[in-house]
Coordinates of C-alpha atoms in Angstrom, one line a residue:
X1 CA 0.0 0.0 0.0
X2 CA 3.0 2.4 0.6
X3 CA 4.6 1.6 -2.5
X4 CA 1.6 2.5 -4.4
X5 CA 0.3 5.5 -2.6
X6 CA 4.2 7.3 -2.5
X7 CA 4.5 6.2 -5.8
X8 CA 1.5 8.3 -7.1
X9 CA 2.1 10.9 -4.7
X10 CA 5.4 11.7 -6.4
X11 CA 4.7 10.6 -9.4
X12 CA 1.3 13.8 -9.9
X13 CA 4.2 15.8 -7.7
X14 CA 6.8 15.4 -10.7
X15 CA 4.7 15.8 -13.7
X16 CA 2.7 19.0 -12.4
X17 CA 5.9 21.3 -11.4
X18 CA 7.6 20.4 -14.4
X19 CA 4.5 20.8 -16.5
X20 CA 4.0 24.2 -14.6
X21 CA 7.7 25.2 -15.2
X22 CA 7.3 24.6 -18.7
X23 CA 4.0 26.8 -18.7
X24 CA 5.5 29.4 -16.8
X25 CA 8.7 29.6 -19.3
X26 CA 6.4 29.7 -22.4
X27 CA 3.5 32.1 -21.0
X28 CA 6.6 34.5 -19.1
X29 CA 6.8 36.9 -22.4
X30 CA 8.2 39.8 -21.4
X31 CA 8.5 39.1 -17.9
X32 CA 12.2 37.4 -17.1
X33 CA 11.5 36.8 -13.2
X34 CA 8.7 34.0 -14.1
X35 CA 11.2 32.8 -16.9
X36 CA 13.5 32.6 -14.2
X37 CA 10.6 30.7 -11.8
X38 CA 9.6 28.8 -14.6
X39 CA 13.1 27.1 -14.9
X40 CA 13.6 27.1 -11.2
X41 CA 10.0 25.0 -11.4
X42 CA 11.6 22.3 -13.8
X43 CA 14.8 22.1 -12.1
X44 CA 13.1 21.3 -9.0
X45 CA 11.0 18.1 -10.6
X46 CA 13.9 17.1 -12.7
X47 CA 16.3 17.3 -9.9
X48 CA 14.2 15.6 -7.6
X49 CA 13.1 13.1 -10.3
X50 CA 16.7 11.2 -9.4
X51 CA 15.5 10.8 -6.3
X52 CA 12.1 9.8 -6.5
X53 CA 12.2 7.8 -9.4
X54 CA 14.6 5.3 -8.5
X55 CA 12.8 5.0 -5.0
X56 CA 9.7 4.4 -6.6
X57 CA 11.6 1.5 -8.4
X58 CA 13.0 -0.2 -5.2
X59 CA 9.4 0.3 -3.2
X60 CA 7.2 -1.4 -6.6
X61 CA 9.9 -4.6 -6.7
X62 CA 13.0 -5.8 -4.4
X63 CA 12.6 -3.0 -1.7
X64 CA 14.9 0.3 -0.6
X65 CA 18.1 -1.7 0.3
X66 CA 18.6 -3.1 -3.3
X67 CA 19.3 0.0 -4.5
X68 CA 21.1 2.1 -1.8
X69 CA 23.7 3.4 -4.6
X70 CA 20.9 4.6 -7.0
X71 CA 19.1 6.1 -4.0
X72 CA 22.6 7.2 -2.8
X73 CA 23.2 9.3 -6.8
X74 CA 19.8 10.6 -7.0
X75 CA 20.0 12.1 -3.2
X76 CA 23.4 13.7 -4.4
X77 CA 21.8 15.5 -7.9
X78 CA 19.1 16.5 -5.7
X79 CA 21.1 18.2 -3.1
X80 CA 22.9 20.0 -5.5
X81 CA 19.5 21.0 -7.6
X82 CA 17.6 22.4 -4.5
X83 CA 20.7 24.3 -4.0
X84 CA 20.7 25.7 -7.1
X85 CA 16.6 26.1 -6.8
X86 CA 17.5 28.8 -4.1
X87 CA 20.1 30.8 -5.9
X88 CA 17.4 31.5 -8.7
X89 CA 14.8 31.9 -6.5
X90 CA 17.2 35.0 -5.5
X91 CA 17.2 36.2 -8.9
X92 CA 13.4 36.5 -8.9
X93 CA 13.8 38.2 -5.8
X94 CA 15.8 41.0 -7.2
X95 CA 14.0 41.0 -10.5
X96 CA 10.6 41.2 -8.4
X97 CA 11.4 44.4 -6.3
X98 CA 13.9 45.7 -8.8
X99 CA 16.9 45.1 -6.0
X100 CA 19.9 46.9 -7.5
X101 CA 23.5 46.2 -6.2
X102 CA 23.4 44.3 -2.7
X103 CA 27.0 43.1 -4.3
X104 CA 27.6 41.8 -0.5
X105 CA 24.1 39.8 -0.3
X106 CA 24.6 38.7 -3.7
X107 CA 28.4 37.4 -2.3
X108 CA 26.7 35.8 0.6
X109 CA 24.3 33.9 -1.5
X110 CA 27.1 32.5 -3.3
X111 CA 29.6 31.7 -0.9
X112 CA 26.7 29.5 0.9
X113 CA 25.6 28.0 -2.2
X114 CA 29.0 27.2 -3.0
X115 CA 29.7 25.9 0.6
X116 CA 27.1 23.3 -0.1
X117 CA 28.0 21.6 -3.2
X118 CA 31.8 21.1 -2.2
X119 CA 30.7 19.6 0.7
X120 CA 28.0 17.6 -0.8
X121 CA 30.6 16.7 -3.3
X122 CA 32.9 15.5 -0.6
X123 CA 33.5 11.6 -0.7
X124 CA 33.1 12.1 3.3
X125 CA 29.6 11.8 3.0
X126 CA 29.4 8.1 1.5
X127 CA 26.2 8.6 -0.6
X128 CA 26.3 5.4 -2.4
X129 CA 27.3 3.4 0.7
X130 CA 24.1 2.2 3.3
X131 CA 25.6 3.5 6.3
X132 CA 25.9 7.0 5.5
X133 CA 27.1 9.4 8.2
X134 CA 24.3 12.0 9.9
X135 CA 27.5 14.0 10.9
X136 CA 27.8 14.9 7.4
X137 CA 24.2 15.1 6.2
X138 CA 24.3 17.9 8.9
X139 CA 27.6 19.3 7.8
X140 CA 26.2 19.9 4.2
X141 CA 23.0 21.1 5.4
X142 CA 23.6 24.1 7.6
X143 CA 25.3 26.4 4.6
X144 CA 21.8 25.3 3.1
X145 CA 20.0 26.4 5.9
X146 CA 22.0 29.2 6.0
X147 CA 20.9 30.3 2.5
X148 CA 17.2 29.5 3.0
X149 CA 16.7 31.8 5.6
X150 CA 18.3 34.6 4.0
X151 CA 16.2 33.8 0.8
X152 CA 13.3 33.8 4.0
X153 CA 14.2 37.4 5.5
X154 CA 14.9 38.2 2.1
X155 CA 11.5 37.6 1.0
X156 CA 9.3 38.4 4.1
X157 CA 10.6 41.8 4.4
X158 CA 10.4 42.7 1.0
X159 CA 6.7 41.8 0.4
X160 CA 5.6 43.4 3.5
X161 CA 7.2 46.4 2.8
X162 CA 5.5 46.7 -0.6
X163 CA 2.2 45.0 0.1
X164 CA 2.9 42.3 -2.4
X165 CA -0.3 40.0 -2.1
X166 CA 0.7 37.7 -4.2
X167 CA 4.0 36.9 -2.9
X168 CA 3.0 37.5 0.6
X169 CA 3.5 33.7 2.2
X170 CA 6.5 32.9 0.0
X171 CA 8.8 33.1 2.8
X172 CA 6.2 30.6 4.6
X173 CA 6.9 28.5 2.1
X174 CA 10.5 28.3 2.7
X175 CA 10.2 28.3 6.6
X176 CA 7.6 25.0 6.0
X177 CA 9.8 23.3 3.8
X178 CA 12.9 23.7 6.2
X179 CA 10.8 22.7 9.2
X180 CA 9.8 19.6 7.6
X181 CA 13.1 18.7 6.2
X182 CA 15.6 19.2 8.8
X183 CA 14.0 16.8 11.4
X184 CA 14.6 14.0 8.2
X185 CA 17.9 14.7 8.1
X186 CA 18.5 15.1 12.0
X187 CA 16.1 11.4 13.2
X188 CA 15.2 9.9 10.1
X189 CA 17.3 6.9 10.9
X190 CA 16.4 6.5 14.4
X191 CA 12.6 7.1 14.0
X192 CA 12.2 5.5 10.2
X193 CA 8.7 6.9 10.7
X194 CA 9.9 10.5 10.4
X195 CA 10.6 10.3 6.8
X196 CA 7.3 10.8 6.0
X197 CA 7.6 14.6 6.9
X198 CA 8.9 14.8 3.1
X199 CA 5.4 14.5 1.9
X200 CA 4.4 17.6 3.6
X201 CA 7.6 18.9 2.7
X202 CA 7.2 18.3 -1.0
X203 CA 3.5 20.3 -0.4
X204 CA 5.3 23.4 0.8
X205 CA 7.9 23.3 -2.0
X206 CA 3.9 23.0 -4.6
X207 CA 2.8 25.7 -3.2
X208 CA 6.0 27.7 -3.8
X209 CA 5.7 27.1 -7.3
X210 CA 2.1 27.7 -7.5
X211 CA 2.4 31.1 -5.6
X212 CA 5.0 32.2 -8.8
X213 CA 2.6 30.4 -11.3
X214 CA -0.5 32.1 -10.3
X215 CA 1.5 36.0 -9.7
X216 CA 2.5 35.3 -13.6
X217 CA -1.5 34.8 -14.6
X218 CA -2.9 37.5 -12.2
X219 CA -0.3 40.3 -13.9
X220 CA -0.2 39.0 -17.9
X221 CA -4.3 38.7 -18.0

């Protein structure tokens, strides 16, 4: 029963922010920041899609622990797409409220995101091995963290300050997808059962999409 419910789960989660992102990018016209969401949308699905398709694999036929080093790969292009999902999320930012120079912010914003792909590149964190260590799935993730709550403060203060409606629970977004992902990565393996806080974490990262998908149809109609 798990296999098939988390298998369709991700399976409508996949197809509809990639189909969005490609709506987005083809409907953006003049508008570059939902261009820029649009891509961020399919680099989201397609990242994740390393992830979830292979699990979706293991669950439908011999089970997780027959493909640790597929699982291992996928979690690895997936770390290093979300990261990348935040540094054009950014970009829309600036577009959005016409930010001009912030050279220091923008600096910040790199440095972190930069942080996190070395380290998730390091062979220190085992990825294709079963006994991965938590000491480096938290040693990659706080530079992540770190750059999520900018993009956060980043985004709460800005909308408030101009009254932008439809951007106005972005930064909720972000907060509810960190919330839900950092207990995974902190007692996944001690409480199995936590894992399933990336359902409701996959929710938050929908609705972050949708909030850019539906801005782009209230201002071009």
């Amino acid at each position: 029963m798990q296999a098939i419910a988390e298998t369709l789960f991700d399976t409508v989660y996949l197809i509809s922010v990639i189909t969005i992102g490609i709506r987005m990018i083809v409907k953006s016209r003049e508008k570059k920041q939902y261009r820029l969401f649009g891509i961020m949308a399919v680099l989201l699905g397609a990242g994740d899609s390393f992830h979830l398709v292979p699990r979706a694999v293991a669950l439908c036929t011999t089970g997780l622990e027959n493909y640790t080093a597929a699982l291992g790969l996928g979690k690895l292009i997936t770390s290093i797409t979300m990261t990348l999902f935040y540094v054009i999320l950014y970009y829309v930012w600036r577009l959005r409220y016409d930010i001009k120079g912030q050279d220091n912010m923008t600096l910040l914003v790199y440095l972190s995101a930069a942080v996190r792909i070395i380290l998730c590149l390091l062979p220190q964190n085992k990825w294709l091995s079963a006994d991965a260590p938590l000491s480096w799935g938290i040693y990659r993730n706080i530079p992540f963290a770190l750059l999520g709550l900018l993009i956060i403060i980043l985004f709460y203060k800005s909308a408030k300050e101009q009254k932008d409606h439809d951007f106005k629970y972005m930064w909720l977004t972000i907060v509810l997808s960190f919330g839900f992902y950092i207990p995974v990565v902190l007692w996944t393996d001690t409480f199995p059962a936590i894992g399933m806080l990336m359902i409701p974490k996959t929710c938050a990262y929908v609705w972050t999409v949708l909030i850019g998908y539906f801005a782009m149809i209230h201002e071009t109609t």
